[in-house]
Structures are given as C-alpha cells and as structure tokens.
C-alpha cells in the first residue's frame, strides 16, 4: 500500500497538482501544509517536478502507531539520489499519510 501512495505523490508532484498530492493526507497534515507554500514549491523546484517514477524502497520502521517507509528517490533531470520518507498511520479507519518528504 505504501508504494501505491508514494507513486501517487510522485505523479501529482511531477504534474504540479496540489489537490491530488494532498488527497490522502491525514487531517493534521493537511491543516499544517500551507497551499501557497506547496504551490510555490511545485512551481520552483526542479526536483519536485521531475521525480523518477521508479520505486526503490530501502526500509520500514515502526514507531508507535505509525510506520515510516524509506525510498531511494531519483530525478529525471538532476543527477544523484535523494531519501524519500513516507509516514503512514490510520485515521478514521483508513490509511493516511502523516508525513512525506524528500531529503
């Protein structure tokens, strides 16, 4: 399930579609992310708009009621590798994204 959610995030990021990007966010994450800041990131980040769709999961850790899935992420335009982090948990009986980032 994590891989499907990560793929959705990558696709929405590449297309600059904030609504699609945030559709599986937990309520607390959706409230915490400013749409203006996210829109600026999509418009100005070469990395955020050119993520490779090839998945390379590298590990999972559990902390309390959440799991963190780590990915090796590549760009279609920039050389090198980045660390992707996806934090998942349950909210109202559904799996939701509580955190997502690329370092």
PDB file of N, CA and C in Angstrom:
ATOM      1  N   UNK A   1       0.812  -1.190   0.000  1.00  0.00           N
ATOM      2  CA  UNK A   1       0.000   0.000   0.000  1.00  0.00           C
ATOM      3  C   UNK A   1       0.862   1.263   0.000  1.00  0.00           C
ATOM      4  N   UNK A   2       1.972   1.239   0.745  1.00  0.00           N
ATOM      5  CA  UNK A   2       2.864   2.405   0.798  1.00  0.00           C
ATOM      6  C   UNK A   2       3.378   2.757  -0.594  1.00  0.00           C
ATOM      7  N   UNK A   3       3.746   1.735  -1.369  1.00  0.00           N
ATOM      8  CA  UNK A   3       4.270   2.000  -2.706  1.00  0.00           C
ATOM      9  C   UNK A   3       3.233   2.683  -3.596  1.00  0.00           C
ATOM     10  N   UNK A   4       1.981   2.277  -3.479  1.00  0.00           N
ATOM     11  CA  UNK A   4       0.919   2.919  -4.264  1.00  0.00           C
ATOM     12  C   UNK A   4       0.758   4.383  -3.871  1.00  0.00           C
ATOM     13  N   UNK A   5       0.784   4.646  -2.576  1.00  0.00           N
ATOM     14  CA  UNK A   5       0.658   6.026  -2.108  1.00  0.00           C
ATOM     15  C   UNK A   5       1.855   6.873  -2.531  1.00  0.00           C
ATOM     16  N   UNK A   6       3.068   6.292  -2.452  1.00  0.00           N
ATOM     17  CA  UNK A   6       4.270   7.036  -2.869  1.00  0.00           C
ATOM     18  C   UNK A   6       4.204   7.348  -4.368  1.00  0.00           C
ATOM     19  N   UNK A   7       3.768   6.360  -5.163  1.00  0.00           N
ATOM     20  CA  UNK A   7       3.636   6.594  -6.613  1.00  0.00           C
ATOM     21  C   UNK A   7       2.649   7.723  -6.896  1.00  0.00           C
ATOM     22  N   UNK A   8       1.546   7.751  -6.168  1.00  0.00           N
ATOM     23  CA  UNK A   8       0.564   8.830  -6.337  1.00  0.00           C
ATOM     24  C   UNK A   8       1.178  10.189  -6.006  1.00  0.00           C
ATOM     25  N   UNK A   9       1.976  10.246  -4.935  1.00  0.00           N
ATOM     26  CA  UNK A   9       2.636  11.503  -4.566  1.00  0.00           C
ATOM     27  C   UNK A   9       3.610  11.955  -5.651  1.00  0.00           C
ATOM     28  N   UNK A  10       4.403  11.021  -6.163  1.00  0.00           N
ATOM     29  CA  UNK A  10       5.378  11.353  -7.209  1.00  0.00           C
ATOM     30  C   UNK A  10       4.657  11.873  -8.456  1.00  0.00           C
ATOM     31  N   UNK A  11       3.608  11.191  -8.867  1.00  0.00           N
ATOM     32  CA  UNK A  11       2.867  11.597 -10.065  1.00  0.00           C
ATOM     33  C   UNK A  11       2.261  12.989  -9.886  1.00  0.00           C
ATOM     34  N   UNK A  12       1.612  13.224  -8.760  1.00  0.00           N
ATOM     35  CA  UNK A  12       0.987  14.526  -8.515  1.00  0.00           C
ATOM     36  C   UNK A  12       2.039  15.628  -8.397  1.00  0.00           C
ATOM     37  N   UNK A  13       3.174  15.324  -7.793  1.00  0.00           N
ATOM     38  CA  UNK A  13       4.247  16.304  -7.678  1.00  0.00           C
ATOM     39  C   UNK A  13       4.779  16.670  -9.059  1.00  0.00           C
ATOM     40  N   UNK A  14       5.037  15.670  -9.882  1.00  0.00           N
ATOM     41  CA  UNK A  14       5.537  15.924 -11.231  1.00  0.00           C
ATOM     42  C   UNK A  14       4.576  16.770 -12.048  1.00  0.00           C
ATOM     43  N   UNK A  15       3.285  16.577 -11.822  1.00  0.00           N
ATOM     44  CA  UNK A  15       2.261  17.313 -12.572  1.00  0.00           C
ATOM     45  C   UNK A  15       1.899  18.638 -11.913  1.00  0.00           C
ATOM     46  N   UNK A  16       2.423  18.893 -10.708  1.00  0.00           N
ATOM     47  CA  UNK A  16       2.122  20.139 -10.008  1.00  0.00           C
ATOM     48  C   UNK A  16       0.679  20.241  -9.551  1.00  0.00           C
ATOM     49  N   UNK A  17       0.065  19.115  -9.247  1.00  0.00           N
ATOM     50  CA  UNK A  17      -1.344  19.088  -8.830  1.00  0.00           C
ATOM     51  C   UNK A  17      -1.436  18.934  -7.323  1.00  0.00           C
ATOM     52  N   UNK A  18      -1.520  20.064  -6.616  1.00  0.00           N
ATOM     53  CA  UNK A  18      -1.530  20.019  -5.156  1.00  0.00           C
ATOM     54  C   UNK A  18      -2.722  19.242  -4.611  1.00  0.00           C
ATOM     55  N   UNK A  19      -3.898  19.403  -5.185  1.00  0.00           N
ATOM     56  CA  UNK A  19      -5.081  18.692  -4.700  1.00  0.00           C
ATOM     57  C   UNK A  19      -4.903  17.186  -4.750  1.00  0.00           C
ATOM     58  N   UNK A  20      -4.351  16.687  -5.837  1.00  0.00           N
ATOM     59  CA  UNK A  20      -4.064  15.258  -5.959  1.00  0.00           C
ATOM     60  C   UNK A  20      -2.955  14.846  -4.996  1.00  0.00           C
ATOM     61  N   UNK A  21      -1.952  15.705  -4.843  1.00  0.00           N
ATOM     62  CA  UNK A  21      -0.825  15.427  -3.957  1.00  0.00           C
ATOM     63  C   UNK A  21      -1.307  15.229  -2.516  1.00  0.00           C
ATOM     64  N   UNK A  22      -2.261  16.030  -2.090  1.00  0.00           N
ATOM     65  CA  UNK A  22      -2.699  16.030  -0.694  1.00  0.00           C
ATOM     66  C   UNK A  22      -3.929  15.169  -0.423  1.00  0.00           C
ATOM     67  N   UNK A  23      -4.447  14.475  -1.403  1.00  0.00           N
ATOM     68  CA  UNK A  23      -5.735  13.780  -1.233  1.00  0.00           C
ATOM     69  C   UNK A  23      -5.728  12.689  -0.171  1.00  0.00           C
ATOM     70  N   UNK A  24      -4.575  12.086   0.118  1.00  0.00           N
ATOM     71  CA  UNK A  24      -4.513  11.028   1.131  1.00  0.00           C
ATOM     72  C   UNK A  24      -3.862  11.480   2.431  1.00  0.00           C
ATOM     73  N   UNK A  25      -3.694  12.787   2.593  1.00  0.00           N
ATOM     74  CA  UNK A  25      -3.091  13.317   3.820  1.00  0.00           C
ATOM     75  C   UNK A  25      -4.038  13.146   4.998  1.00  0.00           C
ATOM     76  N   UNK A  26      -3.462  12.950   6.171  1.00  0.00           N
ATOM     77  CA  UNK A  26      -4.260  12.964   7.396  1.00  0.00           C
ATOM     78  C   UNK A  26      -4.782  14.387   7.594  1.00  0.00           C
ATOM     79  N   UNK A  27      -5.800  14.521   8.410  1.00  0.00           N
ATOM     80  CA  UNK A  27      -6.348  15.848   8.683  1.00  0.00           C
ATOM     81  C   UNK A  27      -5.305  16.790   9.253  1.00  0.00           C
ATOM     82  N   UNK A  28      -4.485  16.294  10.168  1.00  0.00           N
ATOM     83  CA  UNK A  28      -3.479  17.159  10.791  1.00  0.00           C
ATOM     84  C   UNK A  28      -2.417  17.605   9.789  1.00  0.00           C
ATOM     85  N   UNK A  29      -2.009  16.729   8.874  1.00  0.00           N
ATOM     86  CA  UNK A  29      -1.014  17.115   7.869  1.00  0.00           C
ATOM     87  C   UNK A  29      -1.614  18.099   6.871  1.00  0.00           C
ATOM     88  N   UNK A  30      -2.835  17.862   6.457  1.00  0.00           N
ATOM     89  CA  UNK A  30      -3.488  18.775   5.513  1.00  0.00           C
ATOM     90  C   UNK A  30      -3.625  20.177   6.101  1.00  0.00           C
ATOM     91  N   UNK A  31      -3.924  20.260   7.395  1.00  0.00           N
ATOM     92  CA  UNK A  31      -4.039  21.573   8.044  1.00  0.00           C
ATOM     93  C   UNK A  31      -2.688  22.248   8.216  1.00  0.00           C
ATOM     94  N   UNK A  32      -1.633  21.453   8.353  1.00  0.00           N
ATOM     95  CA  UNK A  32      -0.300  22.001   8.625  1.00  0.00           C
ATOM     96  C   UNK A  32       0.393  22.536   7.376  1.00  0.00           C
ATOM     97  N   UNK A  33       0.016  22.049   6.203  1.00  0.00           N
ATOM     98  CA  UNK A  33       0.698  22.462   4.971  1.00  0.00           C
ATOM     99  C   UNK A  33      -0.079  23.591   4.313  1.00  0.00           C
ATOM    100  N   UNK A  34       0.594  24.678   4.148  1.00  0.00           N
ATOM    101  CA  UNK A  34       0.039  25.865   3.505  1.00  0.00           C
ATOM    102  C   UNK A  34       0.013  25.641   1.990  1.00  0.00           C
ATOM    103  N   UNK A  35      -1.147  25.780   1.372  1.00  0.00           N
ATOM    104  CA  UNK A  35      -1.265  25.552  -0.065  1.00  0.00           C
ATOM    105  C   UNK A  35      -0.423  26.533  -0.869  1.00  0.00           C
ATOM    106  N   UNK A  36      -0.242  27.739  -0.375  1.00  0.00           N
ATOM    107  CA  UNK A  36       0.570  28.725  -1.083  1.00  0.00           C
ATOM    108  C   UNK A  36       2.030  28.285  -1.112  1.00  0.00           C
ATOM    109  N   UNK A  37       2.542  27.822   0.047  1.00  0.00           N
ATOM    110  CA  UNK A  37       3.923  27.354   0.122  1.00  0.00           C
ATOM    111  C   UNK A  37       4.112  26.121  -0.761  1.00  0.00           C
ATOM    112  N   UNK A  38       3.167  25.186  -0.704  1.00  0.00           N
ATOM    113  CA  UNK A  38       3.263  23.976  -1.525  1.00  0.00           C
ATOM    114  C   UNK A  38       3.218  24.331  -3.008  1.00  0.00           C
ATOM    115  N   UNK A  39       2.362  25.252  -3.385  1.00  0.00           N
ATOM    116  CA  UNK A  39       2.279  25.687  -4.775  1.00  0.00           C
ATOM    117  C   UNK A  39       3.576  26.318  -5.243  1.00  0.00           C
ATOM    118  N   UNK A  40       4.191  27.109  -4.376  1.00  0.00           N
ATOM    119  CA  UNK A  40       5.480  27.735  -4.689  1.00  0.00           C
ATOM    120  C   UNK A  40       6.545  26.660  -4.900  1.00  0.00           C
ATOM    121  N   UNK A  41       6.530  25.631  -4.056  1.00  0.00           N
ATOM    122  CA  UNK A  41       7.495  24.537  -4.197  1.00  0.00           C
ATOM    123  C   UNK A  41       7.317  23.831  -5.534  1.00  0.00           C
ATOM    124  N   UNK A  42       6.068  23.528  -5.890  1.00  0.00           N
ATOM    125  CA  UNK A  42       5.818  22.860  -7.164  1.00  0.00           C
ATOM    126  C   UNK A  42       6.291  23.721  -8.329  1.00  0.00           C
ATOM    127  N   UNK A  43       6.065  25.016  -8.250  1.00  0.00           N
ATOM    128  CA  UNK A  43       6.421  25.907  -9.350  1.00  0.00           C
ATOM    129  C   UNK A  43       7.922  26.133  -9.466  1.00  0.00           C
ATOM    130  N   UNK A  44       8.648  26.087  -8.353  1.00  0.00           N
ATOM    131  CA  UNK A  44      10.049  26.492  -8.352  1.00  0.00           C
ATOM    132  C   UNK A  44      11.061  25.388  -8.083  1.00  0.00           C
ATOM    133  N   UNK A  45      10.629  24.188  -7.851  1.00  0.00           N
ATOM    134  CA  UNK A  45      11.564  23.114  -7.535  1.00  0.00           C
ATOM    135  C   UNK A  45      11.724  22.178  -8.728  1.00  0.00           C
ATOM    136  N   UNK A  46      12.922  22.197  -9.307  1.00  0.00           N
ATOM    137  CA  UNK A  46      13.187  21.287 -10.423  1.00  0.00           C
ATOM    138  C   UNK A  46      13.067  19.831  -9.970  1.00  0.00           C
ATOM    139  N   UNK A  47      13.487  19.551  -8.742  1.00  0.00           N
ATOM    140  CA  UNK A  47      13.395  18.185  -8.224  1.00  0.00           C
ATOM    141  C   UNK A  47      11.936  17.756  -8.076  1.00  0.00           C
ATOM    142  N   UNK A  48      11.110  18.596  -7.458  1.00  0.00           N
ATOM    143  CA  UNK A  48       9.711  18.235  -7.182  1.00  0.00           C
ATOM    144  C   UNK A  48       8.904  18.006  -8.456  1.00  0.00           C
ATOM    145  N   UNK A  49       9.323  18.571  -9.569  1.00  0.00           N
ATOM    146  CA  UNK A  49       8.576  18.418 -10.825  1.00  0.00           C
ATOM    147  C   UNK A  49       9.186  17.379 -11.754  1.00  0.00           C
ATOM    148  N   UNK A  50      10.284  16.735 -11.324  1.00  0.00           N
ATOM    149  CA  UNK A  50      10.978  15.780 -12.192  1.00  0.00           C
ATOM    150  C   UNK A  50      11.431  14.544 -11.428  1.00  0.00           C
ATOM    151  N   UNK A  51      10.537  13.972 -10.639  1.00  0.00           N
ATOM    152  CA  UNK A  51      10.867  12.774  -9.873  1.00  0.00           C
ATOM    153  C   UNK A  51      10.704  11.530 -10.739  1.00  0.00           C
ATOM    154  N   UNK A  52      11.642  10.625 -10.619  1.00  0.00           N
ATOM    155  CA  UNK A  52      11.540   9.356 -11.334  1.00  0.00           C
ATOM    156  C   UNK A  52      10.405   8.531 -10.741  1.00  0.00           C
ATOM    157  N   UNK A  53       9.672   7.843 -11.580  1.00  0.00           N
ATOM    158  CA  UNK A  53       8.581   7.002 -11.101  1.00  0.00           C
ATOM    159  C   UNK A  53       9.056   5.604 -10.717  1.00  0.00           C
ATOM    160  N   UNK A  54      10.339   5.309 -10.896  1.00  0.00           N
ATOM    161  CA  UNK A  54      10.894   4.025 -10.477  1.00  0.00           C
ATOM    162  C   UNK A  54      11.042   3.998  -8.967  1.00  0.00           C
ATOM    163  N   UNK A  55      10.432   3.024  -8.322  1.00  0.00           N
ATOM    164  CA  UNK A  55      10.479   2.897  -6.866  1.00  0.00           C
ATOM    165  C   UNK A  55      11.675   2.076  -6.421  1.00  0.00           C
ATOM    166  N   UNK A  56      12.291   2.512  -5.344  1.00  0.00           N
ATOM    167  CA  UNK A  56      13.383   1.753  -4.752  1.00  0.00           C
ATOM    168  C   UNK A  56      13.235   1.821  -3.227  1.00  0.00           C
ATOM    169  N   UNK A  57      12.285   1.017  -2.648  1.00  0.00           N
ATOM    170  CA  UNK A  57      12.112   1.025  -1.194  1.00  0.00           C
ATOM    171  C   UNK A  57      13.375   0.493  -0.520  1.00  0.00           C
ATOM    172  N   UNK A  58      13.784   1.147   0.572  1.00  0.00           N
ATOM    173  CA  UNK A  58      15.002   0.697   1.242  1.00  0.00           C
ATOM    174  C   UNK A  58      14.783   0.298   2.695  1.00  0.00           C
ATOM    175  N   UNK A  59      13.621   0.537   3.247  1.00  0.00           N
ATOM    176  CA  UNK A  59      13.392   0.088   4.610  1.00  0.00           C
ATOM    177  C   UNK A  59      12.098   0.607   5.199  1.00  0.00           C
ATOM    178  N   UNK A  60      11.690  -0.061   6.292  1.00  0.00           N
ATOM    179  CA  UNK A  60      10.473   0.315   7.017  1.00  0.00           C
ATOM    180  C   UNK A  60      10.792   0.283   8.503  1.00  0.00           C
ATOM    181  N   UNK A  61      10.362   1.307   9.210  1.00  0.00           N
ATOM    182  CA  UNK A  61      10.470   1.294  10.668  1.00  0.00           C
ATOM    183  C   UNK A  61       9.099   1.589  11.265  1.00  0.00           C
ATOM    184  N   UNK A  62       8.876   1.066  12.455  1.00  0.00           N
ATOM    185  CA  UNK A  62       7.609   1.275  13.148  1.00  0.00           C
ATOM    186  C   UNK A  62       7.876   2.127  14.382  1.00  0.00           C
ATOM    187  N   UNK A  63       7.022   3.107  14.583  1.00  0.00           N
ATOM    188  CA  UNK A  63       7.135   3.959  15.761  1.00  0.00           C
ATOM    189  C   UNK A  63       5.715   4.213  16.264  1.00  0.00           C
ATOM    190  N   UNK A  64       5.380   3.607  17.380  1.00  0.00           N
ATOM    191  CA  UNK A  64       4.026   3.757  17.912  1.00  0.00           C
ATOM    192  C   UNK A  64       3.018   3.191  16.935  1.00  0.00           C
ATOM    193  N   UNK A  65       2.056   3.999  16.577  1.00  0.00           N
ATOM    194  CA  UNK A  65       1.003   3.558  15.666  1.00  0.00           C
ATOM    195  C   UNK A  65       1.282   3.930  14.213  1.00  0.00           C
ATOM    196  N   UNK A  66       2.483   4.383  13.918  1.00  0.00           N
ATOM    197  CA  UNK A  66       2.844   4.798  12.564  1.00  0.00           C
ATOM    198  C   UNK A  66       3.994   3.955  12.034  1.00  0.00           C
ATOM    199  N   UNK A  67       4.049   3.855  10.719  1.00  0.00           N
ATOM    200  CA  UNK A  67       5.202   3.238  10.061  1.00  0.00           C
ATOM    201  C   UNK A  67       5.817   4.291   9.140  1.00  0.00           C
ATOM    202  N   UNK A  68       7.130   4.243   9.040  1.00  0.00           N
ATOM    203  CA  UNK A  68       7.854   5.112   8.125  1.00  0.00           C
ATOM    204  C   UNK A  68       8.499   4.234   7.071  1.00  0.00           C
ATOM    205  N   UNK A  69       8.233   4.540   5.812  1.00  0.00           N
ATOM    206  CA  UNK A  69       8.811   3.811   4.701  1.00  0.00           C
ATOM    207  C   UNK A  69       9.827   4.736   4.039  1.00  0.00           C
ATOM    208  N   UNK A  70      11.039   4.219   3.842  1.00  0.00           N
ATOM    209  CA  UNK A  70      12.105   4.999   3.225  1.00  0.00           C
ATOM    210  C   UNK A  70      12.317   4.542   1.790  1.00  0.00           C
ATOM    211  N   UNK A  71      12.552   5.515   0.918  1.00  0.00           N
ATOM    212  CA  UNK A  71      12.765   5.235  -0.501  1.00  0.00           C
ATOM    213  C   UNK A  71      14.040   5.915  -0.985  1.00  0.00           C
ATOM    214  N   UNK A  72      14.749   5.250  -1.881  1.00  0.00           N
ATOM    215  CA  UNK A  72      15.804   5.909  -2.655  1.00  0.00           C
ATOM    216  C   UNK A  72      15.079   6.537  -3.833  1.00  0.00           C
ATOM    217  N   UNK A  73      15.160   7.850  -3.921  1.00  0.00           N
ATOM    218  CA  UNK A  73      14.436   8.581  -4.961  1.00  0.00           C
ATOM    219  C   UNK A  73      15.424   9.223  -5.929  1.00  0.00           C
ATOM    220  N   UNK A  74      15.111   9.140  -7.192  1.00  0.00           N
ATOM    221  CA  UNK A  74      15.941   9.760  -8.224  1.00  0.00           C
ATOM    222  C   UNK A  74      15.119  10.774  -9.003  1.00  0.00           C
ATOM    223  N   UNK A  75      15.818  11.613  -9.716  1.00  0.00           N
ATOM    224  CA  UNK A  75      15.204  12.630 -10.560  1.00  0.00           C
ATOM    225  C   UNK A  75      15.420  12.261 -12.024  1.00  0.00           C
ATOM    226  N   UNK A  76      14.523  12.711 -12.872  1.00  0.00           N
ATOM    227  CA  UNK A  76      14.704  12.501 -14.304  1.00  0.00           C
ATOM    228  C   UNK A  76      15.573  13.601 -14.906  1.00  0.00           C
ATOM    229  N   UNK A  77      15.872  14.654 -14.145  1.00  0.00           N
ATOM    230  CA  UNK A  77      16.654  15.789 -14.658  1.00  0.00           C
ATOM    231  C   UNK A  77      17.947  16.047 -13.897  1.00  0.00           C
ATOM    232  N   UNK A  78      17.980  15.719 -12.605  1.00  0.00           N
ATOM    233  CA  UNK A  78      19.140  16.018 -11.775  1.00  0.00           C
ATOM    234  C   UNK A  78      19.877  14.730 -11.421  1.00  0.00           C
ATOM    235  N   UNK A  79      21.203  14.730 -11.528  1.00  0.00           N
ATOM    236  CA  UNK A  79      21.954  13.524 -11.152  1.00  0.00           C
ATOM    237  C   UNK A  79      21.958  13.328  -9.637  1.00  0.00           C
ATOM    238  N   UNK A  80      22.084  12.097  -9.217  1.00  0.00           N
ATOM    239  CA  UNK A  80      22.179  11.795  -7.795  1.00  0.00           C
ATOM    240  C   UNK A  80      20.949  11.086  -7.261  1.00  0.00           C
ATOM    241  N   UNK A  81      20.955  10.910  -5.945  1.00  0.00           N
ATOM    242  CA  UNK A  81      19.874  10.208  -5.248  1.00  0.00           C
ATOM    243  C   UNK A  81      19.428  11.030  -4.046  1.00  0.00           C
ATOM    244  N   UNK A  82      18.161  10.879  -3.693  1.00  0.00           N
ATOM    245  CA  UNK A  82      17.586  11.538  -2.522  1.00  0.00           C
ATOM    246  C   UNK A  82      16.904  10.483  -1.659  1.00  0.00           C
ATOM    247  N   UNK A  83      16.697  10.821  -0.404  1.00  0.00           N
ATOM    248  CA  UNK A  83      15.993   9.942   0.514  1.00  0.00           C
ATOM    249  C   UNK A  83      14.546  10.412   0.617  1.00  0.00           C
ATOM    250  N   UNK A  84      13.632   9.523   0.257  1.00  0.00           N
ATOM    251  CA  UNK A  84      12.209   9.815   0.398  1.00  0.00           C
ATOM    252  C   UNK A  84      11.700   9.185   1.685  1.00  0.00           C
ATOM    253  N   UNK A  85      10.805   9.893   2.377  1.00  0.00           N
ATOM    254  CA  UNK A  85      10.247   9.407   3.641  1.00  0.00           C
ATOM    255  C   UNK A  85       8.736   9.539   3.583  1.00  0.00           C
ATOM    256  N   UNK A  86       8.056   8.441   3.875  1.00  0.00           N
ATOM    257  CA  UNK A  86       6.593   8.410   3.883  1.00  0.00           C
ATOM    258  C   UNK A  86       6.136   7.845   5.222  1.00  0.00           C
ATOM    259  N   UNK A  87       5.361   8.625   5.973  1.00  0.00           N
ATOM    260  CA  UNK A  87       4.865   8.201   7.279  1.00  0.00           C
ATOM    261  C   UNK A  87       3.373   7.897   7.144  1.00  0.00           C
ATOM    262  N   UNK A  88       3.002   6.673   7.494  1.00  0.00           N
ATOM    263  CA  UNK A  88       1.619   6.217   7.359  1.00  0.00           C
ATOM    264  C   UNK A  88       1.034   5.821   8.706  1.00  0.00           C
ATOM    265  N   UNK A  89      -0.256   5.994   8.824  1.00  0.00           N
ATOM    266  CA  UNK A  89      -0.981   5.570  10.010  1.00  0.00           C
ATOM    267  C   UNK A  89      -2.467   5.523   9.690  1.00  0.00           C
ATOM    268  N   UNK A  90      -3.254   5.155  10.679  1.00  0.00           N
ATOM    269  CA  UNK A  90      -4.702   5.093  10.488  1.00  0.00           C
ATOM    270  C   UNK A  90      -5.370   6.340  11.034  1.00  0.00           C
ATOM    271  N   UNK A  91      -6.355   6.812  10.291  1.00  0.00           N
ATOM    272  CA  UNK A  91      -7.211   7.898  10.736  1.00  0.00           C
ATOM    273  C   UNK A  91      -8.626   7.551  10.289  1.00  0.00           C
ATOM    274  N   UNK A  92      -9.535   7.470  11.225  1.00  0.00           N
ATOM    275  CA  UNK A  92     -10.928   7.105  10.935  1.00  0.00           C
ATOM    276  C   UNK A  92     -11.026   5.797  10.152  1.00  0.00           C
ATOM    277  N   UNK A  93     -10.172   4.826  10.512  1.00  0.00           N
ATOM    278  CA  UNK A  93     -10.218   3.507   9.908  1.00  0.00           C
ATOM    279  C   UNK A  93      -9.583   3.397   8.535  1.00  0.00           C
ATOM    280  N   UNK A  94      -8.963   4.467   8.051  1.00  0.00           N
ATOM    281  CA  UNK A  94      -8.319   4.443   6.742  1.00  0.00           C
ATOM    282  C   UNK A  94      -6.832   4.767   6.880  1.00  0.00           C
ATOM    283  N   UNK A  95      -6.014   4.183   6.003  1.00  0.00           N
ATOM    284  CA  UNK A  95      -4.596   4.506   5.980  1.00  0.00           C
ATOM    285  C   UNK A  95      -4.443   5.906   5.395  1.00  0.00           C
ATOM    286  N   UNK A  96      -3.727   6.751   6.120  1.00  0.00           N
ATOM    287  CA  UNK A  96      -3.499   8.138   5.706  1.00  0.00           C
ATOM    288  C   UNK A  96      -2.021   8.471   5.783  1.00  0.00           C
ATOM    289  N   UNK A  97      -1.639   9.505   5.055  1.00  0.00           N
ATOM    290  CA  UNK A  97      -0.259   9.992   5.070  1.00  0.00           C
ATOM    291  C   UNK A  97      -0.110  11.040   6.159  1.00  0.00           C
ATOM    292  N   UNK A  98       0.800  10.776   7.108  1.00  0.00           N
ATOM    293  CA  UNK A  98       1.058  11.706   8.199  1.00  0.00           C
ATOM    294  C   UNK A  98       2.338  12.503   7.989  1.00  0.00           C
ATOM    295  N   UNK A  99       3.109  12.133   6.975  1.00  0.00           N
ATOM    296  CA  UNK A  99       4.321  12.860   6.637  1.00  0.00           C
ATOM    297  C   UNK A  99       4.881  12.358   5.322  1.00  0.00           C
ATOM    298  N   UNK A 100       5.443  13.261   4.532  1.00  0.00           N
ATOM    299  CA  UNK A 100       6.087  12.889   3.280  1.00  0.00           C
ATOM    300  C   UNK A 100       7.136  13.943   2.959  1.00  0.00           C
ATOM    301  N   UNK A 101       8.339  13.492   2.665  1.00  0.00           N
ATOM    302  CA  UNK A 101       9.403  14.447   2.357  1.00  0.00           C
ATOM    303  C   UNK A 101      10.487  13.793   1.542  1.00  0.00           C
ATOM    304  N   UNK A 102      11.297  14.633   0.928  1.00  0.00           N
ATOM    305  CA  UNK A 102      12.483  14.178   0.196  1.00  0.00           C
ATOM    306  C   UNK A 102      13.645  15.010   0.692  1.00  0.00           C
ATOM    307  N   UNK A 103      14.725  14.308   1.062  1.00  0.00           N
ATOM    308  CA  UNK A 103      15.924  14.976   1.580  1.00  0.00           C
ATOM    309  C   UNK A 103      17.053  14.815   0.582  1.00  0.00           C
TER     310      UNK A 103
END
